GROMACS .gro file of C-alpha atoms in nm:
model
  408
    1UNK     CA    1  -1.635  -2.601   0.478
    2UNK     CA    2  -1.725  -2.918   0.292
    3UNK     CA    3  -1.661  -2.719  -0.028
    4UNK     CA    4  -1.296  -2.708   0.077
    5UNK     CA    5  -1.049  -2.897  -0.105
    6UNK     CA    6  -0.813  -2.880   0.250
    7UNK     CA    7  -1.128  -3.080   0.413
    8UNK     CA    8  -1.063  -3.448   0.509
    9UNK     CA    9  -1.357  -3.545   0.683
   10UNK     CA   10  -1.630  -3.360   0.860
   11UNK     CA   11  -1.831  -3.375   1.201
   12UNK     CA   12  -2.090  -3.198   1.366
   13UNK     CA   13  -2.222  -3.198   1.688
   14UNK     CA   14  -2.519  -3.253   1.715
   15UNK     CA   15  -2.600  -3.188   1.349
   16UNK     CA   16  -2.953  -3.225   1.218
   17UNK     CA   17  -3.074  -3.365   0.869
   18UNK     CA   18  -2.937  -3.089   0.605
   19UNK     CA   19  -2.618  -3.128   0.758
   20UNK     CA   20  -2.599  -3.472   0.773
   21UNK     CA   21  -2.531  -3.477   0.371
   22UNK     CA   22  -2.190  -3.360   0.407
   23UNK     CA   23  -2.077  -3.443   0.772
   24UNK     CA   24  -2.082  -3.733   0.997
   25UNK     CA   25  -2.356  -3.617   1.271
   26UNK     CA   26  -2.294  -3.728   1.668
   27UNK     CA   27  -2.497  -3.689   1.973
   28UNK     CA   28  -2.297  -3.533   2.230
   29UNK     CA   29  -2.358  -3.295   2.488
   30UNK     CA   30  -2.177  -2.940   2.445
   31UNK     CA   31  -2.182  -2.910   2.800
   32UNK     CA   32  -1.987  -3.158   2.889
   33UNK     CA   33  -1.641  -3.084   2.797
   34UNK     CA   34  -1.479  -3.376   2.852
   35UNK     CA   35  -1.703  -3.560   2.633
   36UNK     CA   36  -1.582  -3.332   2.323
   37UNK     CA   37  -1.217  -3.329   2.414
   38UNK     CA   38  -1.211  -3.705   2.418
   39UNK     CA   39  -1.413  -3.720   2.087
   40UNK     CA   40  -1.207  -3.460   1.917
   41UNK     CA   41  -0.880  -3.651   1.989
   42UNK     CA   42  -1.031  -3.993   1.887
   43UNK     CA   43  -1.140  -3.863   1.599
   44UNK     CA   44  -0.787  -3.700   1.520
   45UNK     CA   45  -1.000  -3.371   1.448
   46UNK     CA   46  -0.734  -3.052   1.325
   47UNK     CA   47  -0.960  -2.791   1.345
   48UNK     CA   48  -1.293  -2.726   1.554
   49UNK     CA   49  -1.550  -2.484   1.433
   50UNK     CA   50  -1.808  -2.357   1.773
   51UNK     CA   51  -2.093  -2.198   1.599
   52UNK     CA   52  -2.330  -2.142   1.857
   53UNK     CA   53  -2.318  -1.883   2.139
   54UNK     CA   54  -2.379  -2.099   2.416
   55UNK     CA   55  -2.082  -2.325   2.465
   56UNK     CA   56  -1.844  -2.040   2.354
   57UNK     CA   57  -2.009  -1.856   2.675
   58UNK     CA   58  -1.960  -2.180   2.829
   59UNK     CA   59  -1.568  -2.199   2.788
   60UNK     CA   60  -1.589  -2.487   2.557
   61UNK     CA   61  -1.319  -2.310   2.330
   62UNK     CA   62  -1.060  -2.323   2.623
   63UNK     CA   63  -1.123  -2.688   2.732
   64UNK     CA   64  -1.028  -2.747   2.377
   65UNK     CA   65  -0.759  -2.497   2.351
   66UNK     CA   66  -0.603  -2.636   2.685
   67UNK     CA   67  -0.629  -2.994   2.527
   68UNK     CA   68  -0.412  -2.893   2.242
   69UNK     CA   69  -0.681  -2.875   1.968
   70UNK     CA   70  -0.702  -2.581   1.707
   71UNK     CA   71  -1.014  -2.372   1.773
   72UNK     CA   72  -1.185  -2.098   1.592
   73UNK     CA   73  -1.373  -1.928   1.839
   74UNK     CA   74  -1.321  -1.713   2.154
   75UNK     CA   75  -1.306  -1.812   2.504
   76UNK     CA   76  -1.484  -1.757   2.772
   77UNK     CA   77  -1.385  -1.466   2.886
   78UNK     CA   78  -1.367  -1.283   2.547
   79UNK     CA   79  -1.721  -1.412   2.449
   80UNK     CA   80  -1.884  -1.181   2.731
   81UNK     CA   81  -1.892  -0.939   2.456
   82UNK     CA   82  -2.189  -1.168   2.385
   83UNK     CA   83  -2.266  -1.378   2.681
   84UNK     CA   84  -2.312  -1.027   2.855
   85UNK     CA   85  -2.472  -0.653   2.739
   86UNK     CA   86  -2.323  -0.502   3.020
   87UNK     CA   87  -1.983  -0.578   2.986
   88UNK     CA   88  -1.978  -0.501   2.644
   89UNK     CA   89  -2.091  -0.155   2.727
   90UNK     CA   90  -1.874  -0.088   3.015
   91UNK     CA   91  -1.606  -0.197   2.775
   92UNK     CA   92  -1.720   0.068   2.506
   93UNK     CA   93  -1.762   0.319   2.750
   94UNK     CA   94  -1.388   0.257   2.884
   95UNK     CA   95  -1.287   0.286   2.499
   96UNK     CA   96  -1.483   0.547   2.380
   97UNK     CA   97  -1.655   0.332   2.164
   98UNK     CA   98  -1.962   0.508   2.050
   99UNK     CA   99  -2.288   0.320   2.173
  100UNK     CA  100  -2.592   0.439   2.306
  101UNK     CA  101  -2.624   0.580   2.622
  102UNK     CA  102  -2.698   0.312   2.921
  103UNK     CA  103  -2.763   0.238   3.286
  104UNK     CA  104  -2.714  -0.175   3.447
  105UNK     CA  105  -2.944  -0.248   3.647
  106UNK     CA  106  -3.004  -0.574   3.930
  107UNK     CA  107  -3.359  -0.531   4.046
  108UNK     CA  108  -3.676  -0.412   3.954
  109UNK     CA  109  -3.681  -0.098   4.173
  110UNK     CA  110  -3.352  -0.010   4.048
  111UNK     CA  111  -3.436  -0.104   3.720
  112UNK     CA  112  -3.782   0.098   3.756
  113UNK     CA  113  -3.596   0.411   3.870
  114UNK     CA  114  -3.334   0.409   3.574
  115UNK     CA  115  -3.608   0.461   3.311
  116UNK     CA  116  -3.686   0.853   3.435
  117UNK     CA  117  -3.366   0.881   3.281
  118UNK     CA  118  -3.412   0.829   2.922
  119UNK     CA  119  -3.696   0.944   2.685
  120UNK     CA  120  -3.960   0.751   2.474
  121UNK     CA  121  -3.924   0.478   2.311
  122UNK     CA  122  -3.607   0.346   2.513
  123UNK     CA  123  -3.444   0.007   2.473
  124UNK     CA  124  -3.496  -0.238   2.755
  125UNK     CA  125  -3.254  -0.570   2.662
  126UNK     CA  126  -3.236  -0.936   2.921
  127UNK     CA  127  -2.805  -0.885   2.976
  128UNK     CA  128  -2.753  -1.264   2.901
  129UNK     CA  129  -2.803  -1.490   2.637
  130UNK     CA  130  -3.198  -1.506   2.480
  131UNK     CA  131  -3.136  -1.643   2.169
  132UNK     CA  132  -3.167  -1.267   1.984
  133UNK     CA  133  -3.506  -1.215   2.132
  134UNK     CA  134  -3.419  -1.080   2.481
  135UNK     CA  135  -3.471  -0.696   2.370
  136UNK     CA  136  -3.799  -0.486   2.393
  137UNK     CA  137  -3.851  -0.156   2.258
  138UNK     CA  138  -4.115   0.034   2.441
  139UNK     CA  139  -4.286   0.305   2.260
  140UNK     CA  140  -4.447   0.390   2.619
  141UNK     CA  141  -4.383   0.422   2.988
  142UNK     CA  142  -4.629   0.141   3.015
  143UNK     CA  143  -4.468  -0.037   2.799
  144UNK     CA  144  -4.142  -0.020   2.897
  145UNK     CA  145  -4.274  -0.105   3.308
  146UNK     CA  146  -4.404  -0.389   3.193
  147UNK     CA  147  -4.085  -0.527   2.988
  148UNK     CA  148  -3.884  -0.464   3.299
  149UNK     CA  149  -4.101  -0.615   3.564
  150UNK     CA  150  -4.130  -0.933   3.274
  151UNK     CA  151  -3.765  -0.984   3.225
  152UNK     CA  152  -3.682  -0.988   3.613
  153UNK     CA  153  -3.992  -1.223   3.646
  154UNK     CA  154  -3.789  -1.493   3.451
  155UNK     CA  155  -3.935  -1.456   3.112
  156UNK     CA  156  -3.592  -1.502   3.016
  157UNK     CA  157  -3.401  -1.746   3.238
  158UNK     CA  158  -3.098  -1.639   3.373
  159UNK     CA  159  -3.005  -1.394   3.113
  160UNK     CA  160  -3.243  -1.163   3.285
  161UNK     CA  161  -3.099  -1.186   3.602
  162UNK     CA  162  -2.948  -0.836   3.525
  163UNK     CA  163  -3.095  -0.563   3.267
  164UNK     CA  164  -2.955  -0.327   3.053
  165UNK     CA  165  -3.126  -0.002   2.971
  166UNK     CA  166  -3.042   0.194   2.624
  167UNK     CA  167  -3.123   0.520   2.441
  168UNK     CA  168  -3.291   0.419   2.157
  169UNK     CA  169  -3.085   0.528   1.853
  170UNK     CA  170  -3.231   0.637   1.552
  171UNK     CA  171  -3.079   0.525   1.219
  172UNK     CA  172  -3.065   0.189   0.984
  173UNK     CA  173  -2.927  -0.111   1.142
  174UNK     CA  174  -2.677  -0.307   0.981
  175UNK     CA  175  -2.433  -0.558   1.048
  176UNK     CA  176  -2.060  -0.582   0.985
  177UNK     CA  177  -1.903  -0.885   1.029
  178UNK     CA  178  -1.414  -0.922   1.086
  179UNK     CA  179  -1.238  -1.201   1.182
  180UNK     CA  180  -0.984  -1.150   1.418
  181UNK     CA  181  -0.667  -1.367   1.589
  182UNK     CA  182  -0.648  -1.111   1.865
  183UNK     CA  183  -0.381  -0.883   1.653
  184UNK     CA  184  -0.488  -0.885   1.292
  185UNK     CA  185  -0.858  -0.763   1.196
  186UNK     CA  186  -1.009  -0.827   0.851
  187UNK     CA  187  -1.336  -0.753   0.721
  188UNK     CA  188  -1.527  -1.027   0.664
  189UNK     CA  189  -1.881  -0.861   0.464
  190UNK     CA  190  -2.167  -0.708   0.578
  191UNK     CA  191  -2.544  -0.808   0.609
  192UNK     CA  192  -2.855  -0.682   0.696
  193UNK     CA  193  -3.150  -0.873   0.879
  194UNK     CA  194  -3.487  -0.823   0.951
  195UNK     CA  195  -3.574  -0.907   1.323
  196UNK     CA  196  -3.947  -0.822   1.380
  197UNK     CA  197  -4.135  -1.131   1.318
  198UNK     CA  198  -4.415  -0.973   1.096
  199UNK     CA  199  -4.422  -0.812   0.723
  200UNK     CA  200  -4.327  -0.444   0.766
  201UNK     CA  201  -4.112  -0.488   1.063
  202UNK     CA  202  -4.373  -0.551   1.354
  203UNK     CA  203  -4.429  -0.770   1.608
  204UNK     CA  204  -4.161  -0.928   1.863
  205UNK     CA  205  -3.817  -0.922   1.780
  206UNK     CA  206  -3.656  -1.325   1.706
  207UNK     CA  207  -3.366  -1.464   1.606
  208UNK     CA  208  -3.399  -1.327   1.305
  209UNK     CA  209  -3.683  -1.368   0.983
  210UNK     CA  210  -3.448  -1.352   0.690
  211UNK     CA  211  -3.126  -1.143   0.540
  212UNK     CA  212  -2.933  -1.017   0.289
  213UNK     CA  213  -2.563  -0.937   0.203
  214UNK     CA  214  -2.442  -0.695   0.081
  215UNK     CA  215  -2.579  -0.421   0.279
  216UNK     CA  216  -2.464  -0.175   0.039
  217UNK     CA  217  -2.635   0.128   0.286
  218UNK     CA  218  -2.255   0.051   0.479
  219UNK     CA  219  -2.077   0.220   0.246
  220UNK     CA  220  -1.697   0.152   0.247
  221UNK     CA  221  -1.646   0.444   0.400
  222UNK     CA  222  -1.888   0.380   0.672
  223UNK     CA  223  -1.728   0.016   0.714
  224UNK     CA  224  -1.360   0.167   0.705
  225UNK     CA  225  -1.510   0.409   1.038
  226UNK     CA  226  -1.684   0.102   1.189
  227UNK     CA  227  -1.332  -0.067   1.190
  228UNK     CA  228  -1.135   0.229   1.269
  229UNK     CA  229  -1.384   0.335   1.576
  230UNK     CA  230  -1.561   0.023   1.673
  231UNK     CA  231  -1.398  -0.331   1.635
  232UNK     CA  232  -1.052  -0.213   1.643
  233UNK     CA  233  -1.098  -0.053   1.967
  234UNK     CA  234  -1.254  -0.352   2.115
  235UNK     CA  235  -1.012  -0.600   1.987
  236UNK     CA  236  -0.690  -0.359   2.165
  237UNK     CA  237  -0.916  -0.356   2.488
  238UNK     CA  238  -1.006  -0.733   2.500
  239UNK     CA  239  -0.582  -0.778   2.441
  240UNK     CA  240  -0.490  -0.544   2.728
  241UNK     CA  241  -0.762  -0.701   2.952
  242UNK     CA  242  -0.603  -1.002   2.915
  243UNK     CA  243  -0.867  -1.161   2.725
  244UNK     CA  244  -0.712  -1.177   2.383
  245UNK     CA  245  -1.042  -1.208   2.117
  246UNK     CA  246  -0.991  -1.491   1.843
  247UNK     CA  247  -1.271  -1.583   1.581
  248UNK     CA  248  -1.522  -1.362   1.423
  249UNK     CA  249  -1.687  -1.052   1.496
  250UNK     CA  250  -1.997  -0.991   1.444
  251UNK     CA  251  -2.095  -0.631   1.503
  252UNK     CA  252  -2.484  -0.504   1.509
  253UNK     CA  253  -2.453  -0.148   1.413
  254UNK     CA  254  -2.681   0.191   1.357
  255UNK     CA  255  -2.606   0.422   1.125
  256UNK     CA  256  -2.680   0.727   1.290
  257UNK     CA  257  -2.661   1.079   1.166
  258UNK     CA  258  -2.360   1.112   1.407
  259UNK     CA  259  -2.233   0.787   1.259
  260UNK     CA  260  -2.204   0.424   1.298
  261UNK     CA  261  -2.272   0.324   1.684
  262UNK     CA  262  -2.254  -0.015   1.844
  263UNK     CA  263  -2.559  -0.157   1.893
  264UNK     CA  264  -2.408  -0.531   2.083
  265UNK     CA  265  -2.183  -0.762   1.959
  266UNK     CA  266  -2.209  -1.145   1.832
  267UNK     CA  267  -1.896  -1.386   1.916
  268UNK     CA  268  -2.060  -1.582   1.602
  269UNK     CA  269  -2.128  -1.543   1.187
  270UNK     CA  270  -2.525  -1.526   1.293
  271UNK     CA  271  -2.832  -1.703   1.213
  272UNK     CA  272  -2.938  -1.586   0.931
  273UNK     CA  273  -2.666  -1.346   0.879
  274UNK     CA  274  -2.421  -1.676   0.788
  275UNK     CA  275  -2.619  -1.844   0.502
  276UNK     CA  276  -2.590  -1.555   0.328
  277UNK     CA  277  -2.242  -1.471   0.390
  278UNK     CA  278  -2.150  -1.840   0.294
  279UNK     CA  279  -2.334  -1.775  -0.056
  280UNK     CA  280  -2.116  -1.453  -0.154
  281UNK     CA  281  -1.769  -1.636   0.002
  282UNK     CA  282  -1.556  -1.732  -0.302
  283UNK     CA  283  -1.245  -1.824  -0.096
  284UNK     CA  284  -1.162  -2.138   0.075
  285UNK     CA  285  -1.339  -2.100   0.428
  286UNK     CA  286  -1.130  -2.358   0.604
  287UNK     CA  287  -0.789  -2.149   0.517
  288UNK     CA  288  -0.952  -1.859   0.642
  289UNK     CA  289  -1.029  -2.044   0.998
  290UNK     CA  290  -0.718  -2.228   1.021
  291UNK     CA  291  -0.546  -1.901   1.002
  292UNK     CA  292  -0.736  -1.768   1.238
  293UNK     CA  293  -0.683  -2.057   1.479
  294UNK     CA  294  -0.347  -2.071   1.456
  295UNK     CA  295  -0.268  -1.725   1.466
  296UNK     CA  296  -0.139  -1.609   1.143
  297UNK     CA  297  -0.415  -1.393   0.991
  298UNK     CA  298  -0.176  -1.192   0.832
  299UNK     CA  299  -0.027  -1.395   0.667
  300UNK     CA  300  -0.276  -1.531   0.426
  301UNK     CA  301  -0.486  -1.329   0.137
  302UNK     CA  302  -0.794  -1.162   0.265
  303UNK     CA  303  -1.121  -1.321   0.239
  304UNK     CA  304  -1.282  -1.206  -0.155
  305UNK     CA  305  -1.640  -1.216  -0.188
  306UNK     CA  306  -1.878  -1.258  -0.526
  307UNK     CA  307  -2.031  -0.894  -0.581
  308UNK     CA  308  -2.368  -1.068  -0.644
  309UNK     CA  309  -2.577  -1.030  -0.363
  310UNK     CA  310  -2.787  -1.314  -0.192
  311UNK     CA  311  -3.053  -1.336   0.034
  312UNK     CA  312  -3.207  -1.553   0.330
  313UNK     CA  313  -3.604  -1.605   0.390
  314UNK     CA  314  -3.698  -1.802   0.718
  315UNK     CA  315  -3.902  -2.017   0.755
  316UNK     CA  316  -4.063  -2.032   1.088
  317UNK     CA  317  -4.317  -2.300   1.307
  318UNK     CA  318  -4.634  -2.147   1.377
  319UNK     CA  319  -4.666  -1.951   1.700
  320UNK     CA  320  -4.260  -1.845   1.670
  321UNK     CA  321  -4.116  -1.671   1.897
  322UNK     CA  322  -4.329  -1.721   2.149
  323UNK     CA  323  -4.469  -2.073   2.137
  324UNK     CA  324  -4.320  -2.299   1.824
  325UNK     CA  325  -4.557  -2.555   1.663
  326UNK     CA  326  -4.352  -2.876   1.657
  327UNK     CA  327  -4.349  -3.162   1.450
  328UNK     CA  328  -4.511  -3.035   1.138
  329UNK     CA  329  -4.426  -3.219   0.815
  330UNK     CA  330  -4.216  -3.088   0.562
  331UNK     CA  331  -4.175  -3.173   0.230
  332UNK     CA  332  -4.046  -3.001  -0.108
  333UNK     CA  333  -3.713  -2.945  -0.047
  334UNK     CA  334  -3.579  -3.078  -0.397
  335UNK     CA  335  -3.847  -2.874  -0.569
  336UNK     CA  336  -3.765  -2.555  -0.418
  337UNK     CA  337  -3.365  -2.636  -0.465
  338UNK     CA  338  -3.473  -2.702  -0.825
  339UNK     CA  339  -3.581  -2.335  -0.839
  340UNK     CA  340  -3.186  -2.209  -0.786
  341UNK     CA  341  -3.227  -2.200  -0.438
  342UNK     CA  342  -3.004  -2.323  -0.129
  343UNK     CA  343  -3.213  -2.462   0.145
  344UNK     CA  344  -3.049  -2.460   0.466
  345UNK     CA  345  -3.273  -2.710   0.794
  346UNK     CA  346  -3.171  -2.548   1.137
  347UNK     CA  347  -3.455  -2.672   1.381
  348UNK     CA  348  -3.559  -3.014   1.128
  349UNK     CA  349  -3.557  -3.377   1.235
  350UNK     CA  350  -3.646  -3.699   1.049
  351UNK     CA  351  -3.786  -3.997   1.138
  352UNK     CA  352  -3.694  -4.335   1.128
  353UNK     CA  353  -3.877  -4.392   0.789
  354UNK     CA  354  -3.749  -4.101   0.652
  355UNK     CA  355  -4.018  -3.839   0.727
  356UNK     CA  356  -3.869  -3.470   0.821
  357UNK     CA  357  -4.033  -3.267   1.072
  358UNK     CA  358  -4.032  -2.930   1.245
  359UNK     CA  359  -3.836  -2.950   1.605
  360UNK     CA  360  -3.741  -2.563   1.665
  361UNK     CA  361  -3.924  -2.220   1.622
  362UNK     CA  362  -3.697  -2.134   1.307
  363UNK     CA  363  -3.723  -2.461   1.096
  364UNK     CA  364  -3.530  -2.331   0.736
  365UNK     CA  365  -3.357  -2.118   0.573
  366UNK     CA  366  -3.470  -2.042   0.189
  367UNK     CA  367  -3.131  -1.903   0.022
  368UNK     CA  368  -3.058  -1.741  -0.320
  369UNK     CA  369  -2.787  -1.555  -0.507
  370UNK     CA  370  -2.848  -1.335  -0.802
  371UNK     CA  371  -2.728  -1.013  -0.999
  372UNK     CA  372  -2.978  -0.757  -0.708
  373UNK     CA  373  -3.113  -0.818  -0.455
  374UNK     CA  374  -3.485  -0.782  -0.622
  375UNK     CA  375  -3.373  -1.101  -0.848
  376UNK     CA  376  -3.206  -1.301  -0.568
  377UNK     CA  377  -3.526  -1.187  -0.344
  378UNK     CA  378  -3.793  -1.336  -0.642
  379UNK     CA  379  -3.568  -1.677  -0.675
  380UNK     CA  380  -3.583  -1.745  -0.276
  381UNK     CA  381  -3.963  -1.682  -0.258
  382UNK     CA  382  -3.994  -1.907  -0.598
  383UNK     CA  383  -3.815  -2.158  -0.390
  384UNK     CA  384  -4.034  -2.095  -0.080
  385UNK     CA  385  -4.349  -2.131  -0.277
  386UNK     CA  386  -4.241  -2.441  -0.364
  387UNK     CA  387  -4.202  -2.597   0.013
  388UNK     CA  388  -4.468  -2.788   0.177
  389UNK     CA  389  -4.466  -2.670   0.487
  390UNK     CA  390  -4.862  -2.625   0.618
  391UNK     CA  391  -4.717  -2.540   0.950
  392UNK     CA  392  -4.446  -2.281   0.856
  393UNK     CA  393  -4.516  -1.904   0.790
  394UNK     CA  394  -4.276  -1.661   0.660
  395UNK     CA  395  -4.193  -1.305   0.650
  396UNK     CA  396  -4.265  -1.223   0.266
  397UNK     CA  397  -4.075  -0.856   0.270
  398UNK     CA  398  -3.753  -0.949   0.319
  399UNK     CA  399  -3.501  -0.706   0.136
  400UNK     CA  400  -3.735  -0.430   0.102
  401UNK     CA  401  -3.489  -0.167   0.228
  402UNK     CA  402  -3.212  -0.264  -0.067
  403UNK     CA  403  -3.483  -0.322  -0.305
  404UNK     CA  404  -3.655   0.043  -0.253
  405UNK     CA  405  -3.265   0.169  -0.271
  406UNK     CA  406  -3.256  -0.056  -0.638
  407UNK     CA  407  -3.565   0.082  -0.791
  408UNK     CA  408  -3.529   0.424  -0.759
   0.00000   0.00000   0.00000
């Protein structure tokens, strides 16, 4: 957005120390609406951008909205295709929107019961909000027990107050990302992230290790039948339901030998999934989210993308996902941004003389852009190498699917 020639002047709320080079940073609570309204109209904002998942599940978009303000992102009710599992698949099943097989469930004896149902390994996912790591794939009826009878413990907060049980689908997962004003749909590039914490795609899932865009294994083809089966579908349902979907799309899929198949939806461009959208977008991103604020998608030229790929590494605190190491020094930044790398701070604070620090589980995100992915993989590791970080660990296979595809 700062890169936009339409852009005036730029907040963000709360912000954090990479942001804070191009946008005036304030510290005000999401949750309380009132607070934002009045800062948005003494601030004379135009256009507010809700990137997070939490205050769009919140209904911060139609506080906003009802105040007058242009907002690019959905509202309440329209973000339970993220704020809730089950709706989203009760919705797919009322479309015919092709998903994996499921059963709700409220309790752990309900819950407990549903799993004769499916076979080995089966999907057992929190229904509400758990920051991407509120999904367990049990390889065994042990396993699978055990994630059911931890999720309606609490592990999870409230989002596990109700629990979804899946199929497991078989297939590559990628994702595919539209913007949408409730009535016009356009693509908006595709991705591919690695979840697993560990090298070789083990461990617990996170919020996600690192990404790359393209993900050339959705063919245009395969995209044209994700649109055509999947988002377009949803978008008519959410209309006729009355809860009209604005903003963008973000839809996990698996590429299954029957097709692709919705995995869940994100009301959100994604963490990592965004950095490395943002480093292929060669069109002005604030046109494209005006438009869709105010409606007229249609009317503007569709969003063109660099054919060079680029690719995310995260950088993580020691003990992430489960127990983040805070406060860890970091420094190294310029070196590694010397190496033709982007680095992006998500959980990063600094102190008053200047010092920056670890303060969240995922603490940066190492970005590159090159002619394959191999290339744009070797510059974001240069960069990484570069970091001092003592306290950070990274995933160090990121790509490997494209780059396997590249070399043969």
């Amino acid at each position: 957005m700062a890169q936009s020639p339409r852009l005036g002047k730029l907040h963000a709320i709360p912000g954090n120390p990479g942001i804070a080079d191009y946008a005036h940073c304030h510290a005000l609570d999401l949750a309380d609406h009132d607070a934002v309204v009045a800062f948005c109209a003494h601030q004379a904002i135009d256009l507010v951008v809700i990137g997070p998942e939490a205050p769009l599940v919140d209904g911060l978009a139609d506080s906003l909205r009802a105040a007058g303000l242009g907002v690019f992102g959905p509202g309440r009710l329209a973000a339970q295709l993220e704020g809730s599992k089950g709706f989203t698949k009760d919705l797919c099943a009322r479309a015919g929107i092709p998903t994996a097989a499921y059963v709700r469930t409220t309790s752990v004896d309900q819950a407990l019961a549903a799993l004769d149902g499916f076979a080995l390994p089966v999907v057992i996912k929190a229904d509400g909000l758990a920051a991407g790591k509120g999904v367990v794939i049990a390889q065994t009826a042990d396993d699978a027990r055990a994630a059911v009878i931890d999720m309606f413990g609490g592990s999870f907060g409230a989002a596990g107050a109700e629990v979804v049980i899946e199929e497991f689908m078989t297939g590559e997962e990628v994702s595919l990302f539209a913007l949408t004003d409730g009535a016009t749909i356009v693509a908006f590039g595709s991705a591919q992230d690695h979840k697993r914490v560990g090298d070789g795609d083990i461990g617990p899932n996170t919020g996600g290790m690192g990404a790359y865009s393209p993900a050339r294994v959705l063919t245009p083809a395969l995209e044209r039948e994700a649109l055509t089966r999947i988002i377009a579908p949803t978008v008519k349902a959410m209309a006729d339901a009355g809860m009209a979907y604005s903003g963008v799309l973000y839809a996990g899929l698996m590429l299954t030998d029957q097709g692709p198949r919705l995995i869940e939806y994100n009301c959100r461009f994604g963490d990592p999934e965004c950095q490395v959208l943002m480093l292929r977008l060669t069109s002005d991103l604030v046109d494209l989210l005006a438009a869709v604020a105010e409606n007229r998608l249609a009317a503007i030229a569709p969003p063109h993308f660099s054919p060079e790929p680029a690719l995310t590494v995260v950088i993580a605190a020691e003990g992430y996902p489960a127990a983040p190491r805070k406060g860890g020094l970091i420094a190294g930044i310029a070196e590694a941004e010397a190496q033709g790398a982007n680095v992006f701070h998500a959980g990063t604070v600094r102190d008053d003389d200047g010092t920056l620090r670890a303060a969240g589980g995922r603490v940066l995100n190492v970005c590159a852009r090159a002619a394959s992915v191999s290339a744009a993989r070797d510059r974001a590791y240069r960069a990484v190498d570069s970091l001092d970080f003592a306290q950070g660990f990274c995933r160090r296979d990121i790509g490997w699917r494209e780059i396997a595809r590249e070399t043969r």
